[in-house]
XYZ file of C-alpha atoms in Angstrom:
767
model
C 6.911 -2.987 9.714
C 9.633 -4.913 10.344
C 13.135 -3.686 9.546
C 16.004 -6.608 9.246
C 20.186 -6.200 8.797
C 20.761 -6.767 5.265
C 18.191 -5.134 3.312
C 19.116 -2.313 0.710
C 18.742 1.687 2.491
C 18.071 4.295 0.020
C 19.392 7.115 0.121
C 17.832 10.278 -0.949
C 18.071 14.258 0.130
C 14.219 15.744 -1.451
C 11.845 17.090 1.027
C 11.369 14.654 3.664
C 14.005 11.591 3.347
C 12.089 8.306 4.454
C 14.639 5.874 4.750
C 12.165 2.202 4.134
C 13.790 -1.465 3.352
C 10.431 -2.754 3.768
C 6.610 -1.472 3.329
C 4.412 -1.104 6.458
C 2.467 -4.218 4.297
C 5.417 -6.830 4.810
C 6.707 -8.613 7.006
C 10.305 -9.879 6.885
C 11.903 -12.524 8.858
C 14.854 -14.154 9.808
C 16.012 -17.130 7.072
C 18.063 -20.363 7.983
C 19.923 -19.692 4.835
C 21.483 -16.799 3.453
C 19.270 -14.455 1.681
C 20.538 -13.582 -2.001
C 21.802 -10.452 -3.558
C 19.128 -7.674 -3.712
C 17.742 -7.597 -6.874
C 18.698 -3.731 -8.797
C 16.063 -1.600 -9.114
C 15.918 -1.412 -13.425
C 15.007 1.982 -13.263
C 16.443 4.798 -11.841
C 15.328 7.323 -9.844
C 15.451 10.183 -12.550
C 13.876 7.011 -14.942
C 11.361 6.423 -12.430
C 10.189 10.646 -12.005
C 10.510 10.910 -15.785
C 8.640 8.349 -15.880
C 5.257 9.193 -13.945
C 5.717 12.785 -14.907
C 5.060 12.517 -18.614
C 2.047 9.664 -17.620
C 0.506 12.269 -15.334
C 1.553 15.336 -16.819
C 3.041 16.964 -14.381
C 4.875 19.827 -14.962
C 6.989 21.969 -13.591
C 3.789 24.162 -10.997
C 3.794 21.268 -9.334
C 6.653 21.063 -6.161
C 8.232 17.765 -5.205
C 7.820 16.900 -1.487
C 9.374 13.407 -1.129
C 10.476 10.664 -2.862
C 11.403 6.779 -1.377
C 12.100 3.750 -2.494
C 11.405 0.171 -1.300
C 12.935 -3.307 -1.610
C 10.796 -6.236 -0.887
C 13.212 -8.190 -3.224
C 15.069 -10.594 -0.361
C 13.887 -14.112 -0.567
C 13.199 -14.044 2.922
C 10.426 -11.080 2.607
C 7.101 -11.622 1.957
C 3.754 -8.588 1.872
C 1.250 -8.990 3.753
C -2.106 -9.327 1.186
C -3.134 -5.679 1.883
C 0.207 -5.168 -0.839
C -0.826 -4.336 -3.879
C 0.590 -6.671 -6.196
C 3.712 -7.891 -4.341
C 5.901 -5.509 -5.970
C 9.868 -6.007 -5.160
C 11.605 -2.702 -5.489
C 9.292 0.567 -6.075
C 9.526 4.568 -6.562
C 7.033 6.600 -4.327
C 6.929 10.227 -5.938
C 4.504 13.674 -3.453
C 3.864 16.416 -4.787
C 1.563 19.915 -4.044
C 0.029 22.175 -6.298
C -1.197 25.462 -4.809
C -2.695 28.567 -4.974
C -4.744 31.341 -2.768
C -8.318 28.691 -4.090
C -6.622 25.200 -4.854
C -4.071 22.877 -3.185
C -3.462 19.463 -5.167
C -1.861 16.879 -3.472
C -0.017 14.061 -5.616
C 1.129 11.243 -4.829
C 2.476 8.130 -6.814
C 4.008 4.936 -7.240
C 6.093 2.853 -9.805
C 7.038 -0.833 -10.394
C 10.709 0.091 -10.254
C 10.936 -3.541 -12.149
C 8.485 -3.592 -14.274
C 8.191 0.061 -14.866
C 4.081 0.074 -14.478
C 2.652 2.668 -12.982
C 0.453 1.365 -10.026
C -0.851 3.753 -7.803
C -1.732 7.364 -7.627
C -3.718 9.622 -5.192
C -4.598 12.962 -5.786
C -6.970 15.216 -3.728
C -7.539 19.005 -4.402
C -9.780 21.360 -2.522
C -11.846 22.013 -5.890
C -15.353 23.385 -5.537
C -18.009 22.982 -8.664
C -19.073 25.962 -10.957
C -21.067 28.740 -9.572
C -24.440 27.408 -11.774
C -24.868 24.907 -9.030
C -24.542 21.983 -10.965
C -23.802 18.758 -9.986
C -20.789 17.710 -12.353
C -19.784 18.877 -14.956
C -19.157 16.180 -16.629
C -21.660 12.291 -17.308
C -20.965 8.900 -15.197
C -20.187 7.812 -18.839
C -17.736 10.382 -19.765
C -16.109 9.937 -16.536
C -16.088 5.700 -16.888
C -14.754 7.131 -20.849
C -11.964 8.497 -18.777
C -11.117 5.603 -16.491
C -11.005 3.211 -19.223
C -8.366 5.721 -21.430
C -6.641 5.778 -18.651
C -5.953 2.414 -17.885
C -5.326 2.174 -21.236
C -2.440 4.351 -21.164
C -0.691 3.171 -17.454
C -1.404 -0.378 -18.143
C -2.061 -1.406 -22.049
C -1.260 -4.907 -21.260
C -4.103 -5.524 -19.351
C -7.063 -3.951 -21.078
C -7.714 -6.858 -22.844
C -8.558 -8.739 -19.915
C -10.666 -6.882 -17.963
C -14.083 -6.327 -18.376
C -16.359 -3.469 -18.839
C -16.225 -2.088 -14.822
C -18.988 -1.089 -12.689
C -20.171 2.844 -11.292
C -20.009 2.725 -7.437
C -22.075 5.843 -6.080
C -20.587 9.188 -5.917
C -18.631 10.301 -2.676
C -21.409 12.382 -0.441
C -24.528 13.989 -0.990
C -23.418 17.989 -1.013
C -24.799 19.027 -4.480
C -22.573 22.469 -4.479
C -19.446 20.616 -4.152
C -17.426 18.142 -6.499
C -18.228 14.457 -6.400
C -15.931 11.485 -7.641
C -17.274 8.883 -9.963
C -16.087 5.890 -9.069
C -15.232 2.243 -10.834
C -14.188 -1.233 -10.352
C -12.854 -2.721 -13.323
C -12.497 -6.693 -12.335
C -9.641 -9.132 -13.912
C -11.442 -11.681 -16.339
C -9.710 -15.068 -16.602
C -11.776 -17.705 -19.249
C -14.287 -14.632 -19.481
C -15.008 -15.000 -15.537
C -13.859 -12.128 -13.346
C -11.100 -12.847 -10.373
C -13.011 -11.175 -7.030
C -9.963 -9.536 -5.798
C -8.416 -8.514 -9.160
C -8.488 -5.506 -11.148
C -8.510 -1.374 -10.962
C -10.632 1.104 -8.617
C -10.493 4.302 -10.471
C -11.998 7.633 -9.408
C -12.119 10.112 -11.915
C -13.739 13.686 -10.263
C -16.770 15.913 -11.718
C -14.249 17.735 -13.183
C -12.394 15.144 -15.719
C -9.627 14.799 -13.033
C -7.938 11.212 -12.323
C -7.953 11.186 -8.840
C -6.950 7.900 -7.616
C -5.740 5.125 -9.722
C -4.850 1.758 -8.579
C -4.817 -1.871 -9.266
C -4.068 -5.254 -8.337
C -3.154 -8.606 -9.862
C -2.245 -11.568 -7.957
C -0.477 -14.861 -8.536
C -0.771 -13.728 -12.278
C 0.522 -16.800 -13.354
C -1.925 -19.752 -11.025
C -3.754 -22.419 -12.668
C -7.440 -21.443 -12.906
C -9.939 -23.968 -12.394
C -11.789 -24.050 -16.115
C -15.930 -23.118 -16.316
C -16.663 -26.424 -17.396
C -15.848 -28.159 -13.544
C -18.884 -25.826 -12.388
C -21.194 -28.833 -12.296
C -23.721 -26.526 -10.766
C -25.425 -23.829 -12.216
C -26.284 -20.183 -11.612
C -29.984 -21.680 -11.191
C -28.921 -24.810 -8.017
C -26.425 -22.160 -6.761
C -29.375 -19.435 -6.162
C -31.370 -22.425 -4.806
C -28.576 -22.929 -2.537
C -28.503 -19.659 -1.444
C -32.381 -20.304 -0.381
C -30.808 -22.134 2.681
C -28.954 -19.241 4.672
C -27.990 -20.293 7.940
C -29.910 -16.681 8.593
C -30.070 -15.512 12.546
C -31.907 -13.506 14.062
C -28.989 -10.742 16.346
C -29.879 -7.096 17.417
C -27.181 -4.456 15.668
C -26.773 -0.237 16.824
C -26.854 2.185 13.548
C -23.991 4.492 14.292
C -23.399 7.527 14.402
C -26.562 9.070 15.265
C -26.763 12.492 16.908
C -30.018 13.633 17.428
C -32.086 10.700 20.055
C -28.973 8.256 19.874
C -28.411 5.434 18.579
C -30.928 2.834 17.132
C -31.379 -0.961 17.758
C -32.793 -2.629 15.327
C -33.729 -6.334 14.902
C -31.909 -7.968 11.884
C -31.946 -11.503 10.320
C -27.827 -11.926 9.084
C -24.916 -14.661 8.426
C -23.089 -16.167 10.577
C -19.566 -13.585 10.526
C -16.554 -12.942 12.762
C -16.886 -9.971 14.972
C -16.905 -6.734 13.370
C -17.640 -8.505 9.875
C -21.847 -8.702 10.642
C -23.677 -9.193 6.867
C -20.384 -10.495 5.572
C -21.854 -12.663 2.781
C -21.060 -16.796 2.550
C -20.419 -18.014 -1.284
C -21.849 -21.459 -3.342
C -18.532 -23.485 -4.552
C -19.270 -24.101 -8.353
C -17.951 -28.133 -8.187
C -19.522 -29.261 -5.246
C -22.461 -26.536 -4.464
C -20.932 -26.142 -0.423
C -21.593 -22.862 1.634
C -18.337 -21.505 2.342
C -17.347 -18.135 4.506
C -14.719 -16.177 2.484
C -11.982 -18.174 4.230
C -13.106 -21.048 1.823
C -14.331 -22.993 5.416
C -17.819 -24.358 4.796
C -20.740 -23.597 6.491
C -23.142 -25.526 8.684
C -26.522 -24.903 9.777
C -27.199 -22.561 12.437
C -27.778 -23.892 15.755
C -29.741 -22.537 18.765
C -27.286 -20.315 21.144
C -25.905 -21.978 23.859
C -24.839 -19.490 26.557
C -21.316 -20.476 28.055
C -23.648 -21.257 31.746
C -26.891 -22.129 32.089
C -27.497 -20.404 35.719
C -25.085 -17.032 36.175
C -22.317 -17.361 39.060
C -22.154 -16.209 42.378
C -20.531 -12.443 42.155
C -17.665 -11.908 43.671
C -18.630 -9.038 46.275
C -21.289 -9.062 49.054
C -20.874 -5.189 47.794
C -18.714 -1.998 46.929
C -15.444 -2.456 46.940
C -13.601 0.587 48.927
C -10.658 -0.245 49.956
C -7.815 -0.892 47.463
C -6.738 -3.407 49.645
C -9.410 -5.573 49.321
C -9.434 -4.485 45.563
C -6.125 -5.351 44.978
C -6.111 -8.875 46.377
C -9.539 -9.292 44.608
C -7.423 -8.351 41.380
C -4.106 -10.976 42.450
C -6.803 -13.721 43.205
C -8.518 -13.144 39.157
C -5.616 -13.193 37.911
C -3.033 -15.627 39.296
C -0.390 -13.169 40.670
C 1.066 -13.620 43.676
C 3.578 -11.088 45.441
C 6.785 -10.458 41.978
C 3.795 -8.440 40.680
C 3.777 -4.999 42.657
C 0.936 -2.383 42.407
C 3.328 0.384 41.298
C 0.054 2.937 39.508
C -3.808 3.119 41.136
C -6.518 5.432 40.821
C -10.498 4.949 41.755
C -12.595 6.357 39.072
C -16.075 7.440 39.628
C -18.256 8.601 36.547
C -20.930 10.492 38.968
C -24.419 10.716 37.890
C -24.190 11.209 34.180
C -23.993 8.315 33.042
C -25.053 4.503 34.419
C -21.865 2.852 34.602
C -20.015 1.503 38.228
C -17.304 3.095 39.886
C -13.936 1.732 38.765
C -10.176 0.747 40.434
C -7.661 0.735 38.476
C -4.254 -0.842 39.158
C -0.516 -1.214 36.662
C 1.479 -4.565 37.787
C 5.350 -4.878 37.124
C 6.882 -8.190 37.952
C 9.852 -8.263 39.493
C 11.838 -9.979 37.304
C 11.854 -11.349 33.602
C 10.543 -14.996 33.757
C 13.153 -17.862 33.704
C 12.039 -19.823 30.827
C 13.235 -16.621 28.283
C 9.305 -16.787 27.311
C 7.795 -13.246 26.280
C 8.688 -10.924 28.861
C 5.517 -8.989 30.466
C 6.333 -5.143 31.009
C 3.840 -4.456 33.279
C -0.681 -5.295 33.718
C -3.112 -3.047 33.150
C -6.270 -4.122 35.007
C -9.525 -2.431 35.949
C -12.068 -3.953 38.054
C -15.674 -2.917 38.716
C -15.929 -1.287 42.148
C -19.543 -2.337 42.438
C -19.594 -5.740 41.414
C -15.702 -6.951 41.782
C -15.936 -7.612 38.081
C -13.154 -7.915 35.277
C -13.757 -5.115 33.039
C -10.064 -4.848 31.280
C -6.707 -6.102 31.476
C -4.245 -5.507 29.235
C -0.609 -7.819 29.594
C 1.968 -5.908 27.999
C 4.741 -8.005 26.704
C 8.265 -8.276 24.649
C 8.321 -10.986 22.796
C 11.680 -12.415 22.152
C 13.720 -12.971 19.391
C 13.747 -15.828 17.630
C 15.373 -16.425 14.035
C 13.646 -19.676 13.490
C 10.663 -17.913 11.477
C 8.929 -22.043 12.503
C 8.488 -22.328 16.000
C 6.285 -19.192 16.085
C 3.576 -21.912 14.598
C 1.323 -22.228 17.481
C 1.244 -24.831 19.882
C -2.182 -24.255 21.349
C -5.396 -25.073 18.964
C -8.471 -22.944 18.423
C -10.734 -24.893 19.775
C -8.137 -25.055 23.294
C -8.007 -21.439 23.184
C -11.766 -21.042 22.759
C -12.240 -23.263 26.400
C -9.405 -21.041 27.747
C -11.178 -17.937 27.266
C -14.728 -19.285 28.711
C -12.846 -20.649 31.792
C -11.248 -17.296 32.248
C -14.854 -15.362 31.398
C -16.380 -17.217 33.980
C -13.679 -16.562 36.725
C -13.660 -12.997 36.507
C -17.050 -11.945 35.548
C -19.779 -14.863 36.804
C -22.670 -13.296 36.961
C -22.551 -12.863 33.343
C -22.162 -16.418 31.589
C -26.077 -17.297 31.533
C -26.297 -13.543 28.749
C -22.768 -14.372 26.639
C -22.656 -16.656 24.039
C -19.876 -17.307 22.407
C -19.561 -15.897 19.055
C -15.617 -16.275 17.285
C -12.494 -17.074 17.557
C -9.675 -15.530 14.662
C -8.135 -17.520 12.054
C -4.652 -16.459 12.412
C -3.288 -16.833 8.650
C 0.313 -18.213 8.294
C 3.000 -17.540 5.201
C 5.172 -20.753 5.131
C 8.506 -19.954 6.534
C 7.736 -16.509 7.714
C 7.016 -15.019 10.867
C 3.151 -15.060 11.681
C 1.069 -11.502 11.883
C -0.170 -12.398 15.673
C 0.288 -14.156 18.178
C -2.695 -14.462 19.312
C -5.907 -16.156 19.263
C -9.191 -13.813 19.421
C -11.670 -15.107 20.802
C -15.054 -12.696 20.508
C -18.448 -13.554 23.422
C -21.810 -11.556 22.455
C -23.829 -10.845 24.999
C -27.578 -12.608 24.901
C -30.522 -10.270 25.153
C -34.617 -12.400 24.761
C -32.222 -15.072 23.985
C -31.167 -13.254 20.327
C -27.032 -12.326 20.351
C -26.310 -8.532 21.120
C -23.500 -7.527 17.971
C -22.797 -4.356 19.942
C -22.862 -6.112 23.132
C -19.902 -8.120 23.491
C -16.826 -9.871 26.118
C -13.280 -10.575 23.619
C -10.329 -12.761 25.071
C -7.446 -12.519 23.352
C -5.679 -15.681 23.969
C -1.090 -16.200 23.409
C -1.293 -19.582 20.582
C 2.279 -20.506 22.261
C 1.811 -19.992 26.056
C -1.836 -21.114 26.502
C -2.548 -16.870 28.647
C -4.983 -14.517 28.256
C -2.773 -10.900 26.855
C -6.207 -9.887 26.920
C -9.504 -8.580 27.933
C -11.976 -5.916 27.729
C -16.364 -6.741 28.420
C -19.031 -4.269 28.204
C -21.043 -3.205 30.795
C -24.382 -5.117 30.668
C -27.172 -3.952 29.588
C -30.988 -3.873 30.151
C -33.779 -4.741 27.008
C -36.021 -1.462 27.314
C -34.289 -0.301 23.940
C -34.376 -3.512 21.446
C -37.515 -4.065 19.766
C -39.755 -7.451 20.487
C -38.294 -10.204 18.187
C -42.641 -11.501 18.709
C -43.295 -9.384 15.412
C -40.011 -10.606 13.068
C -40.721 -12.333 9.633
C -39.895 -15.405 8.932
C -36.924 -17.309 8.383
C -37.897 -18.473 5.175
C -39.196 -15.498 4.075
C -35.058 -14.117 4.755
C -34.074 -15.960 2.988
C -35.800 -15.646 -0.001
C -35.406 -11.802 0.842
C -31.872 -12.202 0.445
C -31.869 -14.589 -2.496
C -33.736 -11.883 -4.369
C -31.232 -9.096 -2.914
C -28.183 -11.019 -3.849
C -28.134 -12.623 -7.207
C -25.000 -15.030 -7.562
C -22.074 -14.617 -10.167
C -19.695 -16.938 -11.349
C -16.318 -15.669 -9.700
C -13.092 -16.642 -9.454
C -11.582 -16.295 -5.793
C -8.608 -16.532 -3.402
C -8.677 -17.648 -0.595
C -6.536 -19.457 2.047
C -5.966 -22.960 2.044
C -6.557 -25.000 5.863
C -2.875 -26.723 5.954
C -3.990 -30.565 6.539
C -1.197 -30.664 9.334
C -1.556 -28.045 11.232
C -5.059 -26.736 10.814
C -3.568 -23.131 10.470
C -5.293 -21.065 7.280
C -1.947 -20.401 4.666
C -1.266 -17.652 2.165
C -0.644 -17.120 -0.989
C -3.388 -20.368 -2.080
C -1.794 -22.750 -4.949
C -4.559 -22.101 -6.643
C -8.394 -19.570 -7.420
C -11.448 -21.397 -6.519
C -14.297 -21.147 -8.611
C -17.250 -19.968 -7.139
C -21.136 -18.407 -7.636
C -20.633 -15.399 -5.301
C -22.832 -12.458 -4.290
C -22.640 -8.730 -5.972
C -21.912 -6.900 -2.627
C -22.957 -2.500 -2.451
C -19.727 -0.610 -3.304
C -20.457 0.262 0.771
C -20.431 -3.018 1.783
C -23.660 -5.431 2.356
C -26.788 -4.999 3.593
C -28.530 -7.057 6.238
C -32.151 -7.719 6.211
C -34.973 -6.105 9.299
C -36.370 -8.401 10.592
C -39.323 -6.455 11.464
C -39.942 -4.140 8.265
C -37.941 -6.497 5.334
C -36.108 -3.456 4.237
C -32.121 -3.814 4.148
C -29.930 -1.440 5.549
C -26.269 -0.732 6.867
C -25.164 -2.594 9.854
C -23.110 -0.103 10.846
C -24.694 3.487 9.717
C -27.825 5.297 8.736
C -27.086 6.160 5.333
C -25.576 10.449 4.171
C -28.905 12.647 4.295
C -27.496 16.165 3.136
C -27.356 19.094 5.872
C -28.395 22.295 5.637
C -24.820 23.984 6.888
C -24.794 27.729 7.742
C -21.368 28.520 8.420
C -18.888 26.394 5.902
C -19.725 28.458 2.746
C -16.603 29.685 0.963
C -14.150 27.847 3.909
C -11.365 25.754 2.756
C -12.513 22.342 3.840
C -16.439 23.325 3.041
C -16.227 20.210 0.831
C -15.014 17.664 3.543
C -16.962 19.574 6.271
C -20.561 19.338 4.247
C -19.582 15.180 3.804
C -19.169 14.640 7.483
C -21.670 16.362 8.610
C -23.953 14.250 5.698
C -22.543 11.338 6.927
C -23.432 12.529 11.048
C -20.215 12.431 11.687
C -20.080 15.688 13.224
C -22.512 17.344 14.660
C -24.711 20.117 13.090
C -26.828 22.484 15.883
C -28.809 25.075 14.443
C -27.458 24.551 11.002
C -23.426 24.772 12.611
C -20.639 22.766 12.878
C -18.150 25.585 14.299
C -15.657 24.606 11.900
C -12.490 26.336 13.740
C -13.593 25.249 17.256
C -9.906 23.661 18.273
C -10.516 19.855 19.594
C -9.646 18.138 22.513
C -7.360 14.493 22.123
C -10.396 12.722 22.954
C -13.025 14.679 20.784
C -10.131 14.478 18.054
C -10.136 10.677 18.299
C -13.926 10.004 18.560
C -14.116 11.582 15.037
C -11.407 9.748 14.158
C -12.733 6.554 14.731
C -16.588 7.044 13.598
C -14.723 8.102 10.103
C -11.959 5.530 10.154
C -13.031 2.752 12.310
C -15.828 0.527 11.716
C -18.477 2.282 14.311
C -19.849 -1.307 15.210
C -16.434 -2.011 16.796
C -16.052 1.008 18.526
C -18.963 0.868 20.697
C -18.967 -2.873 20.437
C -15.342 -1.498 23.034
C -16.049 -1.624 26.411
C -16.270 1.368 28.093
C -13.070 0.659 30.270
C -9.772 2.703 29.350
C -6.174 1.732 30.057
C -5.461 5.189 30.852
C -5.710 6.528 33.832
C -7.579 9.960 33.384
C -9.570 8.121 31.381
C -12.494 7.054 33.478
C -14.086 3.858 32.497
C -17.413 4.316 31.728
C -17.212 7.243 30.479
C -18.546 9.125 27.095
C -14.968 8.854 26.205
C -14.116 5.217 27.411
C -15.245 3.749 24.744
C -13.798 5.372 21.128
C -10.705 5.707 22.974
C -10.328 1.203 23.675
C -10.601 0.974 20.698
C -8.531 3.463 19.250
C -5.944 1.500 21.766
C -7.137 -1.960 20.131
C -6.920 -0.709 16.974
C -3.344 0.310 17.294
C -3.975 4.161 16.608
C -3.118 4.712 20.567
C 0.309 3.656 22.340
C -1.341 1.787 25.125
C 1.576 1.887 27.413
C 1.021 5.313 28.561
C -0.132 5.841 31.922
C -2.491 9.570 30.582
C -4.028 10.134 27.424
C -4.637 14.077 28.853
C -8.306 13.546 26.758
C -9.245 17.097 28.033
C -5.783 18.382 26.734
C -6.619 20.455 22.761
C -5.235 18.414 20.320
C -1.993 19.601 18.568
C -0.574 19.553 14.628
C 2.392 17.237 15.828
C -0.418 15.019 17.497
C -3.123 14.933 14.598
C 0.228 13.549 12.082
C 1.206 10.950 15.025
C -2.389 9.978 14.806
C -3.221 9.877 11.344
C 0.784 7.773 10.689
C -0.353 5.204 13.398
C -3.577 4.196 11.385
C -1.754 3.864 8.145
C 0.716 1.803 9.722
C 3.464 3.317 9.155
C 4.544 4.295 12.881
C 7.283 1.924 13.334
C 9.441 3.656 10.695
C 7.975 6.840 11.804
C 9.950 5.722 15.473
C 13.340 5.815 13.620
C 13.914 9.358 13.411
C 17.836 9.667 12.848
C 16.229 8.212 9.249
C 14.588 11.331 8.509
C 15.871 14.536 6.487
C 13.985 17.671 8.293
C 13.251 20.505 6.626
C 11.078 22.514 8.716
C 12.695 25.356 11.025
C 10.355 24.523 13.530
C 11.134 21.794 14.602
C 13.956 19.666 16.260
C 15.739 16.948 14.767
C 15.455 14.258 17.839
C 11.438 15.886 18.035
C 9.326 12.355 18.875
C 7.288 13.696 15.539
C 9.787 14.404 13.344
C 9.010 11.144 11.317
C 5.569 12.039 11.926
C 5.218 14.601 10.666
C 7.594 13.753 7.504
C 4.927 10.666 6.502
C 2.617 12.704 6.945
C 3.333 15.574 4.919
C 5.180 13.046 2.454
C 2.060 11.991 1.693
C -0.507 14.431 1.313
C -2.035 14.571 4.585
C -0.678 17.133 6.223
C 0.960 19.987 5.014
C 3.246 22.891 6.108
C 2.156 25.809 7.815
C 3.693 27.851 5.522
C 6.890 28.408 4.106
C 9.390 26.171 5.970
C 7.400 25.627 9.011
C 5.145 22.768 9.844
C 3.889 24.713 13.284
C 3.767 21.515 14.881
C 2.258 22.903 18.492
C -0.632 25.135 17.318
C -3.713 23.656 18.030
C -6.093 21.418 15.872
C -8.939 23.196 14.618
C -12.457 20.750 13.544
C -11.515 21.542 9.498
C -8.296 20.491 10.605
C -8.984 17.169 12.087
C -11.685 16.216 9.259
C -9.611 17.242 6.113
C -6.451 14.808 8.284
C -9.694 11.866 8.626
C -10.848 12.506 4.769
C -7.178 11.837 3.416
C -6.494 9.024 5.565
C -9.529 7.005 4.390
C -9.467 8.036 1.238
C -5.811 6.439 1.232
C -6.996 3.270 2.967
C -10.021 3.235 0.554
C -7.462 3.071 -2.695
C -4.780 0.366 -0.715
C -6.908 -2.801 -2.292
C -7.036 -5.906 -0.521
C -6.493 -9.724 -1.507
C -10.077 -10.351 -0.749
C -12.375 -7.266 -1.092
C -15.351 -8.496 0.548
């Protein structure tokens, strides 16, 4: 979140005060033109508060914890696609209600211009009746309740939505509260708009738990249905020609026996998006990816090089001086870069990982051309092979008042070639078993600042000539300089755990199975538009597209197991109910049972030990499994930018995945993985995960009601936001107990609440 001068600051004094000029889902860019006057909210704080209290029947038993106002009304502010409805001025309120048995957290956001309540989130620990019935209300009754809420909160949209579809209830435990989840699609010309509509959750007690809606491009010109020259049957025929290919995946998490490899048929997809399902253009019949690009036929996998390169060293690097010299050679570092930190880490005999040399290089002066200033370089080198494992280029980008100057000067094709050349130089023995996979497409907003300035190029490992999705190298290349800014690589793997492809079903059989599994329906979709001059994708699109799209399950698309012919999750095994004996009556029973069922926490002899204290690395492991795509987590190399996290250790891949996701500040020299995590540190993790870390860093912007937290404490902003959003509560009375150590139950509950916040933030292209 970027906060620029000239935006209106709203000062509130209830609970923790959030002084926010922009939503974390908005980016502000400087403009050559003067900004118009900031729009004035039509609803005052009190008017908005009374509107929400009346709509949700909030009585005096609820304690108002926080009020915040976000103003995105300036013309040089643009909302990112994940923003619900591009609301310009909003009020957000947070309440708590609790007694000895039930604690409720409630958050609601209202558009101050239109008066519409567009987001509601409620959480509580309500158990089901003692008779063990799985749900006091039926699915039909829950659906009727959801429809009634739409009619109450958005009556002007009722006639423009379909009858809704139900997703499976969350979790499997029959003795705790379940939610019925419904999606109601927006209809235009009787055709659903894939990105738009309502997401609503109703508890088994009939309570509204979550409510959100997206209604993008309300005034857009939608193509007439008559333009669909292709019939559903013709589209299905096109789908029967899907360019499927064999790939190896792993399912996570699985504690018993470790992760399991599968040989699957899947469609071409970006890294971490395996299983993404293409569309069929209803006017041309072309197969499209989810960015609207044509999909070509599958081509044979060609490694970076036909034969491996020569080893970088003839034996283990035992000398620090030799290791430093090699690092300088690989990264073209002259003597202006000095080694400011170094360490040698050996993981021992418990892991197959090699020992590593780890260095931090610091430049002596800023670059003469005023380009991005390098603060430091973090380098991890395999001490046995000399090959680069991890490289972080920590830079500070110069400020610019000209948003258009951020347009890339390096094309994506050039970036791919730069990445290939770099990999061949720093990991020469791997090039014969690496295949180029994808390059990220930067989405631009005309006249606005880009989201990032790097291309991400992804390479997969090859085993039996087949890509291995969880064995990868990732290279980020600057769009403006062509520099390699970051590099991370997995260690090599053997073929012993990979299924033999000789028993795979045929491609034709796999294509027919996909057609049966995913029937197509006519839909409108919103995709970025490719600029004909720059080739870059831009948002928003000028008009929606009419396509035939597959019906995707609520938990995402599945892939075909090439050996069994069954469709499976590309990321994790399906939940299985676990009989956990030591959480009955525990304050976090609901969440603990759900996490046990999903394999996120381990059950040993029927117990999870809910009150055990977790280390910082254990907390990251749990958060990664619960909130991050497990494939991405395990695809991260077993390296680390921290001196006290050994490359190749069991901690390294989770911690690196969290760093890559922006959950951890990679500029820290030490992570302290074995220290017990505290409540304030847990709040910091939660706030980083939901994208509020920049706001939280403005500690002077928050009014502190807790007597045991100093206003200048580095975590005061994190605690404020976590409290306001109902992610974490106080320690009782006017205290937060920031230094108290966090238990497994505490981390599980925080992860659960963050996951629900993420789940109920609609995206502009949720497929």
